[in-house]
């Protein structure tokens, strides 16, 4: 069965600095997508970035980028130039289309002014 | 605005009661997912429907049930409520492809007194 693990319950970063959130997963499938979702204090879940397993190039969305290591089954999120508005809960998720979405337990990110 | 609507926003009820949470997916989305999020916890997957049929089941209690109607809206029924059922209940919808992100509703906050 597929699993998603986020081993960092909480992280802190200084404003304008860079932080990396870790995510590992386990699957026997070859075609799947990985996602990072953000949940700010408002509790609204928002997609941050997605990565297709078949694409070797790491996805990038403005200040957000991923480090996707397929062989190691690792999918980390890098946030550059951290802003106060980045403070949120971040969830890593897996989806292959053949089964349900699988979410990690989340990492709470605090941004220090 | 994600395009997913959930009603009611807040619900306060007593132990032993039964409530119904309603979700309307984004236009065109056939998949509906239900999640439970207790205070400061991760997302607990409950159940998924695709075009009216149950597709996947997570850690859903027997006291809970759901259905998706022909117009694709979905309802989550919670019965014999206990204090521990107090949580934020999210509905999300998505397309049927693996690359399709989930669009989350604003959630229904259930308080059981």
mmCIF file with all atom_site columns, C-alpha atoms in Angstrom:
data_model
loop_
_atom_site.group_PDB
_atom_site.id
_atom_site.type_symbol
_atom_site.label_atom_id
_atom_site.label_alt_id
_atom_site.label_comp_id
_atom_site.label_asym_id
_atom_site.label_entity_id
_atom_site.label_seq_id
_atom_site.pdbx_PDB_ins_code
_atom_site.Cartn_x
_atom_site.Cartn_y
_atom_site.Cartn_z
_atom_site.occupancy
_atom_site.B_iso_or_equiv
_atom_site.pdbx_formal_charge
_atom_site.auth_seq_id
_atom_site.auth_comp_id
_atom_site.auth_asym_id
_atom_site.auth_atom_id
_atom_site.pdbx_PDB_model_num
ATOM 1   C CA . UNK A 1 1   ? 0.000   0.000  0.000   1.00 0.00 ? 1   UNK A CA 1
ATOM 2   C CA . UNK A 1 2   ? 1.109   3.519  -0.682  1.00 0.00 ? 2   UNK A CA 1
ATOM 3   C CA . UNK A 1 3   ? 2.297   5.653  2.223   1.00 0.00 ? 3   UNK A CA 1
ATOM 4   C CA . UNK A 1 4   ? 3.409   9.247  2.622   1.00 0.00 ? 4   UNK A CA 1
ATOM 5   C CA . UNK A 1 5   ? 5.644   10.343 5.488   1.00 0.00 ? 5   UNK A CA 1
ATOM 6   C CA . UNK A 1 6   ? 6.455   13.830 6.699   1.00 0.00 ? 6   UNK A CA 1
ATOM 7   C CA . UNK A 1 7   ? 8.989   13.470 9.483   1.00 0.00 ? 7   UNK A CA 1
ATOM 8   C CA . UNK A 1 8   ? 9.130   17.131 10.525  1.00 0.00 ? 8   UNK A CA 1
ATOM 9   C CA . UNK A 1 9   ? 6.091   18.090 12.614  1.00 0.00 ? 9   UNK A CA 1
ATOM 10  C CA . UNK A 1 10  ? 7.294   21.680 12.850  1.00 0.00 ? 10  UNK A CA 1
ATOM 11  C CA . UNK A 1 11  ? 9.888   23.901 11.189  1.00 0.00 ? 11  UNK A CA 1
ATOM 12  C CA . UNK A 1 12  ? 10.930  27.509 11.647  1.00 0.00 ? 12  UNK A CA 1
ATOM 13  C CA . UNK A 1 13  ? 12.562  29.894 9.213   1.00 0.00 ? 13  UNK A CA 1
ATOM 14  C CA . UNK A 1 14  ? 13.682  33.466 9.379   1.00 0.00 ? 14  UNK A CA 1
ATOM 15  C CA . UNK A 1 15  ? 11.945  35.873 7.034   1.00 0.00 ? 15  UNK A CA 1
ATOM 16  C CA . UNK A 1 16  ? 13.772  36.100 3.666   1.00 0.00 ? 16  UNK A CA 1
ATOM 17  C CA . UNK A 1 17  ? 15.641  32.849 4.326   1.00 0.00 ? 17  UNK A CA 1
ATOM 18  C CA . UNK A 1 18  ? 15.205  29.466 2.637   1.00 0.00 ? 18  UNK A CA 1
ATOM 19  C CA . UNK A 1 19  ? 13.618  26.408 4.186   1.00 0.00 ? 19  UNK A CA 1
ATOM 20  C CA . UNK A 1 20  ? 13.157  22.835 2.977   1.00 0.00 ? 20  UNK A CA 1
ATOM 21  C CA . UNK A 1 21  ? 10.286  20.593 4.039   1.00 0.00 ? 21  UNK A CA 1
ATOM 22  C CA . UNK A 1 22  ? 10.792  16.851 3.687   1.00 0.00 ? 22  UNK A CA 1
ATOM 23  C CA . UNK A 1 23  ? 8.455   14.196 2.353   1.00 0.00 ? 23  UNK A CA 1
ATOM 24  C CA . UNK A 1 24  ? 9.063   10.551 1.573   1.00 0.00 ? 24  UNK A CA 1
ATOM 25  C CA . UNK A 1 25  ? 6.660   8.075  0.077   1.00 0.00 ? 25  UNK A CA 1
ATOM 26  C CA . UNK A 1 26  ? 6.393   4.438  -0.744  1.00 0.00 ? 26  UNK A CA 1
ATOM 27  C CA . UNK A 1 27  ? 4.722   2.942  -3.792  1.00 0.00 ? 27  UNK A CA 1
ATOM 28  C CA . UNK A 1 28  ? 5.106   0.150  -6.293  1.00 0.00 ? 28  UNK A CA 1
ATOM 29  C CA . UNK A 1 29  ? 3.386   2.122  -9.030  1.00 0.00 ? 29  UNK A CA 1
ATOM 30  C CA . UNK A 1 30  ? 5.393   3.784  -11.776 1.00 0.00 ? 30  UNK A CA 1
ATOM 31  C CA . UNK A 1 31  ? 3.047   6.557  -12.839 1.00 0.00 ? 31  UNK A CA 1
ATOM 32  C CA . UNK A 1 32  ? 1.838   8.969  -10.200 1.00 0.00 ? 32  UNK A CA 1
ATOM 33  C CA . UNK A 1 33  ? 1.760   12.573 -9.129  1.00 0.00 ? 33  UNK A CA 1
ATOM 34  C CA . UNK A 1 34  ? 3.004   14.229 -6.005  1.00 0.00 ? 34  UNK A CA 1
ATOM 35  C CA . UNK A 1 35  ? 1.576   17.424 -4.558  1.00 0.00 ? 35  UNK A CA 1
ATOM 36  C CA . UNK A 1 36  ? 2.301   19.958 -1.876  1.00 0.00 ? 36  UNK A CA 1
ATOM 37  C CA . UNK A 1 37  ? -0.714  21.665 -0.333  1.00 0.00 ? 37  UNK A CA 1
ATOM 38  C CA . UNK A 1 38  ? -0.676  24.631 2.007   1.00 0.00 ? 38  UNK A CA 1
ATOM 39  C CA . UNK A 1 39  ? -3.177  25.182 4.798   1.00 0.00 ? 39  UNK A CA 1
ATOM 40  C CA . UNK A 1 40  ? -2.898  28.696 6.284   1.00 0.00 ? 40  UNK A CA 1
ATOM 41  C CA . UNK A 1 41  ? -4.626  29.685 9.542   1.00 0.00 ? 41  UNK A CA 1
ATOM 42  C CA . UNK A 1 42  ? -7.820  30.245 7.549   1.00 0.00 ? 42  UNK A CA 1
ATOM 43  C CA . UNK A 1 43  ? -7.833  26.438 7.087   1.00 0.00 ? 43  UNK A CA 1
ATOM 44  C CA . UNK A 1 44  ? -8.431  26.710 3.343   1.00 0.00 ? 44  UNK A CA 1
ATOM 45  C CA . UNK A 1 45  ? -6.360  24.079 1.526   1.00 0.00 ? 45  UNK A CA 1
ATOM 46  C CA . UNK A 1 46  ? -4.438  25.452 -1.440  1.00 0.00 ? 46  UNK A CA 1
ATOM 47  C CA . UNK A 1 47  ? -2.309  23.640 -3.992  1.00 0.00 ? 47  UNK A CA 1
ATOM 48  C CA . UNK A 1 48  ? 1.283   24.878 -3.949  1.00 0.00 ? 48  UNK A CA 1
ATOM 49  C CA . UNK A 1 49  ? 2.976   22.696 -6.539  1.00 0.00 ? 49  UNK A CA 1
ATOM 50  C CA . UNK A 1 50  ? 2.687   19.339 -8.312  1.00 0.00 ? 50  UNK A CA 1
ATOM 51  C CA . UNK A 1 51  ? 5.237   16.941 -9.804  1.00 0.00 ? 51  UNK A CA 1
ATOM 52  C CA . UNK A 1 52  ? 4.718   14.139 -12.293 1.00 0.00 ? 52  UNK A CA 1
ATOM 53  C CA . UNK A 1 53  ? 6.763   11.042 -11.537 1.00 0.00 ? 53  UNK A CA 1
ATOM 54  C CA . UNK A 1 54  ? 7.804   10.643 -15.176 1.00 0.00 ? 54  UNK A CA 1
ATOM 55  C CA . UNK A 1 55  ? 9.280   14.115 -15.374 1.00 0.00 ? 55  UNK A CA 1
ATOM 56  C CA . UNK A 1 56  ? 12.864  14.337 -14.242 1.00 0.00 ? 56  UNK A CA 1
ATOM 57  C CA . UNK A 1 57  ? 12.822  18.104 -14.157 1.00 0.00 ? 57  UNK A CA 1
ATOM 58  C CA . UNK A 1 58  ? 11.882  19.458 -10.759 1.00 0.00 ? 58  UNK A CA 1
ATOM 59  C CA . UNK A 1 59  ? 8.730   21.567 -10.683 1.00 0.00 ? 59  UNK A CA 1
ATOM 60  C CA . UNK A 1 60  ? 8.975   25.247 -9.822  1.00 0.00 ? 60  UNK A CA 1
ATOM 61  C CA . UNK A 1 61  ? 6.337   27.826 -8.981  1.00 0.00 ? 61  UNK A CA 1
ATOM 62  C CA . UNK A 1 62  ? 7.814   31.229 -8.222  1.00 0.00 ? 62  UNK A CA 1
ATOM 63  C CA . UNK A 1 63  ? 9.524   30.934 -4.805  1.00 0.00 ? 63  UNK A CA 1
ATOM 64  C CA . UNK A 1 64  ? 8.473   27.301 -4.401  1.00 0.00 ? 64  UNK A CA 1
ATOM 65  C CA . UNK A 1 65  ? 10.418  24.438 -5.902  1.00 0.00 ? 65  UNK A CA 1
ATOM 66  C CA . UNK A 1 66  ? 10.711  20.723 -5.310  1.00 0.00 ? 66  UNK A CA 1
ATOM 67  C CA . UNK A 1 67  ? 13.598  18.311 -5.132  1.00 0.00 ? 67  UNK A CA 1
ATOM 68  C CA . UNK A 1 68  ? 12.187  15.097 -6.559  1.00 0.00 ? 68  UNK A CA 1
ATOM 69  C CA . UNK A 1 69  ? 14.349  12.015 -6.153  1.00 0.00 ? 69  UNK A CA 1
ATOM 70  C CA . UNK A 1 70  ? 12.343  9.159  -7.646  1.00 0.00 ? 70  UNK A CA 1
ATOM 71  C CA . UNK A 1 71  ? 14.743  6.364  -6.792  1.00 0.00 ? 71  UNK A CA 1
ATOM 72  C CA . UNK A 1 72  ? 14.923  7.519  -3.190  1.00 0.00 ? 72  UNK A CA 1
ATOM 73  C CA . UNK A 1 73  ? 11.161  8.195  -3.162  1.00 0.00 ? 73  UNK A CA 1
ATOM 74  C CA . UNK A 1 74  ? 11.760  11.631 -1.777  1.00 0.00 ? 74  UNK A CA 1
ATOM 75  C CA . UNK A 1 75  ? 9.829   14.807 -2.588  1.00 0.00 ? 75  UNK A CA 1
ATOM 76  C CA . UNK A 1 76  ? 10.952  17.854 -0.644  1.00 0.00 ? 76  UNK A CA 1
ATOM 77  C CA . UNK A 1 77  ? 9.621   21.396 -0.914  1.00 0.00 ? 77  UNK A CA 1
ATOM 78  C CA . UNK A 1 78  ? 11.980  24.349 -0.915  1.00 0.00 ? 78  UNK A CA 1
ATOM 79  C CA . UNK A 1 79  ? 10.645  27.783 -0.092  1.00 0.00 ? 79  UNK A CA 1
ATOM 80  C CA . UNK A 1 80  ? 12.985  30.620 -0.998  1.00 0.00 ? 80  UNK A CA 1
ATOM 81  C CA . UNK A 1 81  ? 12.844  34.178 0.330   1.00 0.00 ? 81  UNK A CA 1
ATOM 82  C CA . UNK A 1 82  ? 10.344  33.120 2.996   1.00 0.00 ? 82  UNK A CA 1
ATOM 83  C CA . UNK A 1 83  ? 7.563   35.553 3.744   1.00 0.00 ? 83  UNK A CA 1
ATOM 84  C CA . UNK A 1 84  ? 5.285   35.913 6.750   1.00 0.00 ? 84  UNK A CA 1
ATOM 85  C CA . UNK A 1 85  ? 2.404   34.746 4.579   1.00 0.00 ? 85  UNK A CA 1
ATOM 86  C CA . UNK A 1 86  ? 4.126   31.406 4.069   1.00 0.00 ? 86  UNK A CA 1
ATOM 87  C CA . UNK A 1 87  ? 3.371   30.474 7.672   1.00 0.00 ? 87  UNK A CA 1
ATOM 88  C CA . UNK A 1 88  ? 1.018   27.516 7.391   1.00 0.00 ? 88  UNK A CA 1
ATOM 89  C CA . UNK A 1 89  ? 0.627   23.783 7.626   1.00 0.00 ? 89  UNK A CA 1
ATOM 90  C CA . UNK A 1 90  ? 2.108   22.049 4.585   1.00 0.00 ? 90  UNK A CA 1
ATOM 91  C CA . UNK A 1 91  ? 0.879   18.666 3.427   1.00 0.00 ? 91  UNK A CA 1
ATOM 92  C CA . UNK A 1 92  ? 2.572   16.360 0.963   1.00 0.00 ? 92  UNK A CA 1
ATOM 93  C CA . UNK A 1 93  ? 0.209   14.158 -1.064  1.00 0.00 ? 93  UNK A CA 1
ATOM 94  C CA . UNK A 1 94  ? 0.373   11.234 -3.486  1.00 0.00 ? 94  UNK A CA 1
ATOM 95  C CA . UNK A 1 95  ? -2.101  10.341 -6.204  1.00 0.00 ? 95  UNK A CA 1
ATOM 96  C CA . UNK A 1 96  ? -1.914  7.749  -8.940  1.00 0.00 ? 96  UNK A CA 1
ATOM 97  C CA . UNK A 1 97  ? -5.435  8.017  -10.250 1.00 0.00 ? 97  UNK A CA 1
ATOM 98  C CA . UNK A 1 98  ? -6.171  4.417  -9.462  1.00 0.00 ? 98  UNK A CA 1
ATOM 99  C CA . UNK A 1 99  ? -6.685  5.008  -5.792  1.00 0.00 ? 99  UNK A CA 1
ATOM 100 C CA . UNK A 1 100 ? -7.376  7.667  -3.242  1.00 0.00 ? 100 UNK A CA 1
ATOM 101 C CA . UNK A 1 101 ? -5.218  10.633 -2.496  1.00 0.00 ? 101 UNK A CA 1
ATOM 102 C CA . UNK A 1 102 ? -2.796  9.905  0.305   1.00 0.00 ? 102 UNK A CA 1
ATOM 103 C CA . UNK A 1 103 ? -1.732  12.791 2.519   1.00 0.00 ? 103 UNK A CA 1
ATOM 104 C CA . UNK A 1 104 ? 1.160   13.048 4.928   1.00 0.00 ? 104 UNK A CA 1
ATOM 105 C CA . UNK A 1 105 ? 0.643   14.198 8.500   1.00 0.00 ? 105 UNK A CA 1
ATOM 106 C CA . UNK A 1 106 ? 1.773   17.720 7.741   1.00 0.00 ? 106 UNK A CA 1
ATOM 107 C CA . UNK A 1 107 ? 4.583   20.087 8.723   1.00 0.00 ? 107 UNK A CA 1
ATOM 108 C CA . UNK A 1 108 ? 3.795   23.315 10.519  1.00 0.00 ? 108 UNK A CA 1
ATOM 109 C CA . UNK A 1 109 ? 5.989   26.130 9.201   1.00 0.00 ? 109 UNK A CA 1
ATOM 110 C CA . UNK A 1 110 ? 6.622   29.186 11.348  1.00 0.00 ? 110 UNK A CA 1
ATOM 111 C CA . UNK A 1 111 ? 8.142   32.274 9.776   1.00 0.00 ? 111 UNK A CA 1
ATOM 112 C CA . UNK A 1 112 ? 10.047  34.518 12.161  1.00 0.00 ? 112 UNK A CA 1
ATOM 113 C CA . UNK A 1 113 ? 10.162  38.257 11.537  1.00 0.00 ? 113 UNK A CA 1
ATOM 114 C CA . UNK B 2 1   ? -12.719 30.563 -4.191  1.00 0.00 ? 1   UNK B CA 1
ATOM 115 C CA . UNK B 2 2   ? -12.145 26.886 -5.035  1.00 0.00 ? 2   UNK B CA 1
ATOM 116 C CA . UNK B 2 3   ? -15.592 26.348 -6.552  1.00 0.00 ? 3   UNK B CA 1
ATOM 117 C CA . UNK B 2 4   ? -16.433 23.711 -3.940  1.00 0.00 ? 4   UNK B CA 1
ATOM 118 C CA . UNK B 2 5   ? -19.199 24.670 -1.542  1.00 0.00 ? 5   UNK B CA 1
ATOM 119 C CA . UNK B 2 6   ? -19.970 23.159 1.822   1.00 0.00 ? 6   UNK B CA 1
ATOM 120 C CA . UNK B 2 7   ? -22.911 23.753 4.101   1.00 0.00 ? 7   UNK B CA 1
ATOM 121 C CA . UNK B 2 8   ? -23.297 24.518 6.875   1.00 0.00 ? 8   UNK B CA 1
ATOM 122 C CA . UNK B 2 9   ? -20.135 26.386 7.867   1.00 0.00 ? 9   UNK B CA 1
ATOM 123 C CA . UNK B 2 10  ? -20.620 25.696 11.529  1.00 0.00 ? 10  UNK B CA 1
ATOM 124 C CA . UNK B 2 11  ? -22.676 23.113 13.348  1.00 0.00 ? 11  UNK B CA 1
ATOM 125 C CA . UNK B 2 12  ? -23.160 22.761 17.078  1.00 0.00 ? 12  UNK B CA 1
ATOM 126 C CA . UNK B 2 13  ? -25.011 19.748 18.360  1.00 0.00 ? 13  UNK B CA 1
ATOM 127 C CA . UNK B 2 14  ? -25.244 17.381 21.297  1.00 0.00 ? 14  UNK B CA 1
ATOM 128 C CA . UNK B 2 15  ? -23.911 13.893 21.852  1.00 0.00 ? 15  UNK B CA 1
ATOM 129 C CA . UNK B 2 16  ? -26.099 11.175 20.439  1.00 0.00 ? 16  UNK B CA 1
ATOM 130 C CA . UNK B 2 17  ? -27.491 13.377 17.694  1.00 0.00 ? 17  UNK B CA 1
ATOM 131 C CA . UNK B 2 18  ? -27.286 12.953 13.935  1.00 0.00 ? 18  UNK B CA 1
ATOM 132 C CA . UNK B 2 19  ? -26.160 15.579 11.419  1.00 0.00 ? 19  UNK B CA 1
ATOM 133 C CA . UNK B 2 20  ? -25.799 15.851 7.654   1.00 0.00 ? 20  UNK B CA 1
ATOM 134 C CA . UNK B 2 21  ? -23.024 17.768 5.962   1.00 0.00 ? 21  UNK B CA 1
ATOM 135 C CA . UNK B 2 22  ? -23.470 18.787 2.368   1.00 0.00 ? 22  UNK B CA 1
ATOM 136 C CA . UNK B 2 23  ? -20.961 19.342 -0.417  1.00 0.00 ? 23  UNK B CA 1
ATOM 137 C CA . UNK B 2 24  ? -21.301 20.604 -3.980  1.00 0.00 ? 24  UNK B CA 1
ATOM 138 C CA . UNK B 2 25  ? -18.230 19.833 -6.111  1.00 0.00 ? 25  UNK B CA 1
ATOM 139 C CA . UNK B 2 26  ? -16.620 22.098 -8.633  1.00 0.00 ? 26  UNK B CA 1
ATOM 140 C CA . UNK B 2 27  ? -18.411 22.149 -11.966 1.00 0.00 ? 27  UNK B CA 1
ATOM 141 C CA . UNK B 2 28  ? -17.266 19.195 -14.071 1.00 0.00 ? 28  UNK B CA 1
ATOM 142 C CA . UNK B 2 29  ? -15.582 17.281 -11.252 1.00 0.00 ? 29  UNK B CA 1
ATOM 143 C CA . UNK B 2 30  ? -16.863 13.745 -10.820 1.00 0.00 ? 30  UNK B CA 1
ATOM 144 C CA . UNK B 2 31  ? -14.841 12.783 -7.755  1.00 0.00 ? 31  UNK B CA 1
ATOM 145 C CA . UNK B 2 32  ? -15.737 13.872 -4.259  1.00 0.00 ? 32  UNK B CA 1
ATOM 146 C CA . UNK B 2 33  ? -13.627 13.186 -1.192  1.00 0.00 ? 33  UNK B CA 1
ATOM 147 C CA . UNK B 2 34  ? -14.446 13.627 2.487   1.00 0.00 ? 34  UNK B CA 1
ATOM 148 C CA . UNK B 2 35  ? -11.805 14.309 5.138   1.00 0.00 ? 35  UNK B CA 1
ATOM 149 C CA . UNK B 2 36  ? -11.854 14.829 8.881   1.00 0.00 ? 36  UNK B CA 1
ATOM 150 C CA . UNK B 2 37  ? -9.359  17.171 10.519  1.00 0.00 ? 37  UNK B CA 1
ATOM 151 C CA . UNK B 2 38  ? -9.257  17.347 14.289  1.00 0.00 ? 38  UNK B CA 1
ATOM 152 C CA . UNK B 2 39  ? -7.607  20.338 15.970  1.00 0.00 ? 39  UNK B CA 1
ATOM 153 C CA . UNK B 2 40  ? -4.041  20.806 14.724  1.00 0.00 ? 40  UNK B CA 1
ATOM 154 C CA . UNK B 2 41  ? -4.037  17.351 13.198  1.00 0.00 ? 41  UNK B CA 1
ATOM 155 C CA . UNK B 2 42  ? -3.537  16.028 9.713   1.00 0.00 ? 42  UNK B CA 1
ATOM 156 C CA . UNK B 2 43  ? -6.189  15.108 7.220   1.00 0.00 ? 43  UNK B CA 1
ATOM 157 C CA . UNK B 2 44  ? -7.949  11.849 7.892   1.00 0.00 ? 44  UNK B CA 1
ATOM 158 C CA . UNK B 2 45  ? -9.369  10.440 4.662   1.00 0.00 ? 45  UNK B CA 1
ATOM 159 C CA . UNK B 2 46  ? -12.916 9.174  5.142   1.00 0.00 ? 46  UNK B CA 1
ATOM 160 C CA . UNK B 2 47  ? -14.388 8.214  1.798   1.00 0.00 ? 47  UNK B CA 1
ATOM 161 C CA . UNK B 2 48  ? -14.327 8.922  -1.939  1.00 0.00 ? 48  UNK B CA 1
ATOM 162 C CA . UNK B 2 49  ? -17.117 8.867  -4.499  1.00 0.00 ? 49  UNK B CA 1
ATOM 163 C CA . UNK B 2 50  ? -16.756 8.915  -8.238  1.00 0.00 ? 50  UNK B CA 1
ATOM 164 C CA . UNK B 2 51  ? -19.776 9.697  -10.389 1.00 0.00 ? 51  UNK B CA 1
ATOM 165 C CA . UNK B 2 52  ? -22.200 8.399  -7.798  1.00 0.00 ? 52  UNK B CA 1
ATOM 166 C CA . UNK B 2 53  ? -20.334 5.285  -6.764  1.00 0.00 ? 53  UNK B CA 1
ATOM 167 C CA . UNK B 2 54  ? -18.156 4.658  -3.745  1.00 0.00 ? 54  UNK B CA 1
ATOM 168 C CA . UNK B 2 55  ? -14.569 4.325  -4.922  1.00 0.00 ? 55  UNK B CA 1
ATOM 169 C CA . UNK B 2 56  ? -12.386 4.209  -1.847  1.00 0.00 ? 56  UNK B CA 1
ATOM 170 C CA . UNK B 2 57  ? -12.891 4.013  1.863   1.00 0.00 ? 57  UNK B CA 1
ATOM 171 C CA . UNK B 2 58  ? -10.574 5.218  4.579   1.00 0.00 ? 58  UNK B CA 1
ATOM 172 C CA . UNK B 2 59  ? -10.894 5.330  8.332   1.00 0.00 ? 59  UNK B CA 1
ATOM 173 C CA . UNK B 2 60  ? -14.600 5.988  8.317   1.00 0.00 ? 60  UNK B CA 1
ATOM 174 C CA . UNK B 2 61  ? -16.548 4.904  11.366  1.00 0.00 ? 61  UNK B CA 1
ATOM 175 C CA . UNK B 2 62  ? -19.634 2.719  11.006  1.00 0.00 ? 62  UNK B CA 1
ATOM 176 C CA . UNK B 2 63  ? -21.639 5.575  12.527  1.00 0.00 ? 63  UNK B CA 1
ATOM 177 C CA . UNK B 2 64  ? -20.703 7.664  9.483   1.00 0.00 ? 64  UNK B CA 1
ATOM 178 C CA . UNK B 2 65  ? -22.079 7.208  5.994   1.00 0.00 ? 65  UNK B CA 1
ATOM 179 C CA . UNK B 2 66  ? -22.012 9.150  2.772   1.00 0.00 ? 66  UNK B CA 1
ATOM 180 C CA . UNK B 2 67  ? -23.499 9.206  -0.675  1.00 0.00 ? 67  UNK B CA 1
ATOM 181 C CA . UNK B 2 68  ? -23.151 11.061 -3.938  1.00 0.00 ? 68  UNK B CA 1
ATOM 182 C CA . UNK B 2 69  ? -26.316 11.980 -5.785  1.00 0.00 ? 69  UNK B CA 1
ATOM 183 C CA . UNK B 2 70  ? -27.019 12.059 -9.545  1.00 0.00 ? 70  UNK B CA 1
ATOM 184 C CA . UNK B 2 71  ? -26.379 15.819 -9.607  1.00 0.00 ? 71  UNK B CA 1
ATOM 185 C CA . UNK B 2 72  ? -22.952 14.970 -8.069  1.00 0.00 ? 72  UNK B CA 1
ATOM 186 C CA . UNK B 2 73  ? -23.457 16.724 -4.780  1.00 0.00 ? 73  UNK B CA 1
ATOM 187 C CA . UNK B 2 74  ? -22.533 14.640 -1.780  1.00 0.00 ? 74  UNK B CA 1
ATOM 188 C CA . UNK B 2 75  ? -23.713 14.299 1.784   1.00 0.00 ? 75  UNK B CA 1
ATOM 189 C CA . UNK B 2 76  ? -21.865 12.979 4.809   1.00 0.00 ? 76  UNK B CA 1
ATOM 190 C CA . UNK B 2 77  ? -24.107 11.665 7.567   1.00 0.00 ? 77  UNK B CA 1
ATOM 191 C CA . UNK B 2 78  ? -22.769 11.431 11.096  1.00 0.00 ? 78  UNK B CA 1
ATOM 192 C CA . UNK B 2 79  ? -24.897 9.673  13.688  1.00 0.00 ? 79  UNK B CA 1
ATOM 193 C CA . UNK B 2 80  ? -24.731 8.826  17.402  1.00 0.00 ? 80  UNK B CA 1
ATOM 194 C CA . UNK B 2 81  ? -22.323 11.708 17.723  1.00 0.00 ? 81  UNK B CA 1
ATOM 195 C CA . UNK B 2 82  ? -19.609 11.649 20.350  1.00 0.00 ? 82  UNK B CA 1
ATOM 196 C CA . UNK B 2 83  ? -17.432 14.429 21.765  1.00 0.00 ? 83  UNK B CA 1
ATOM 197 C CA . UNK B 2 84  ? -14.497 13.076 19.772  1.00 0.00 ? 84  UNK B CA 1
ATOM 198 C CA . UNK B 2 85  ? -16.319 13.682 16.502  1.00 0.00 ? 85  UNK B CA 1
ATOM 199 C CA . UNK B 2 86  ? -15.797 17.410 16.941  1.00 0.00 ? 86  UNK B CA 1
ATOM 200 C CA . UNK B 2 87  ? -13.618 18.404 14.012  1.00 0.00 ? 87  UNK B CA 1
ATOM 201 C CA . UNK B 2 88  ? -13.384 20.242 10.733  1.00 0.00 ? 88  UNK B CA 1
ATOM 202 C CA . UNK B 2 89  ? -14.873 18.193 7.908   1.00 0.00 ? 89  UNK B CA 1
ATOM 203 C CA . UNK B 2 90  ? -13.589 18.948 4.454   1.00 0.00 ? 90  UNK B CA 1
ATOM 204 C CA . UNK B 2 91  ? -15.024 18.033 1.125   1.00 0.00 ? 91  UNK B CA 1
ATOM 205 C CA . UNK B 2 92  ? -12.791 18.108 -1.949  1.00 0.00 ? 92  UNK B CA 1
ATOM 206 C CA . UNK B 2 93  ? -13.429 17.460 -5.590  1.00 0.00 ? 93  UNK B CA 1
ATOM 207 C CA . UNK B 2 94  ? -11.189 16.605 -8.503  1.00 0.00 ? 94  UNK B CA 1
ATOM 208 C CA . UNK B 2 95  ? -11.147 15.332 -12.048 1.00 0.00 ? 95  UNK B CA 1
ATOM 209 C CA . UNK B 2 96  ? -10.424 11.690 -12.775 1.00 0.00 ? 96  UNK B CA 1
ATOM 210 C CA . UNK B 2 97  ? -6.835  12.053 -13.931 1.00 0.00 ? 97  UNK B CA 1
ATOM 211 C CA . UNK B 2 98  ? -3.844  11.400 -11.709 1.00 0.00 ? 98  UNK B CA 1
ATOM 212 C CA . UNK B 2 99  ? -2.540  14.908 -12.392 1.00 0.00 ? 99  UNK B CA 1
ATOM 213 C CA . UNK B 2 100 ? -5.765  16.517 -11.224 1.00 0.00 ? 100 UNK B CA 1
ATOM 214 C CA . UNK B 2 101 ? -5.413  18.479 -8.027  1.00 0.00 ? 101 UNK B CA 1
ATOM 215 C CA . UNK B 2 102 ? -8.032  18.397 -5.340  1.00 0.00 ? 102 UNK B CA 1
ATOM 216 C CA . UNK B 2 103 ? -10.069 21.526 -4.810  1.00 0.00 ? 103 UNK B CA 1
ATOM 217 C CA . UNK B 2 104 ? -11.111 21.865 -1.211  1.00 0.00 ? 104 UNK B CA 1
ATOM 218 C CA . UNK B 2 105 ? -14.217 23.437 0.187   1.00 0.00 ? 105 UNK B CA 1
ATOM 219 C CA . UNK B 2 106 ? -14.010 25.768 3.187   1.00 0.00 ? 106 UNK B CA 1
ATOM 220 C CA . UNK B 2 107 ? -14.996 22.979 5.555   1.00 0.00 ? 107 UNK B CA 1
ATOM 221 C CA . UNK B 2 108 ? -17.765 22.459 8.088   1.00 0.00 ? 108 UNK B CA 1
ATOM 222 C CA . UNK B 2 109 ? -16.754 22.921 11.701  1.00 0.00 ? 109 UNK B CA 1
ATOM 223 C CA . UNK B 2 110 ? -18.675 20.453 13.836  1.00 0.00 ? 110 UNK B CA 1
ATOM 224 C CA . UNK B 2 111 ? -18.813 20.931 17.592  1.00 0.00 ? 111 UNK B CA 1
ATOM 225 C CA . UNK B 2 112 ? -20.368 18.182 19.684  1.00 0.00 ? 112 UNK B CA 1
ATOM 226 C CA . UNK B 2 113 ? -21.258 19.245 23.220  1.00 0.00 ? 113 UNK B CA 1
#
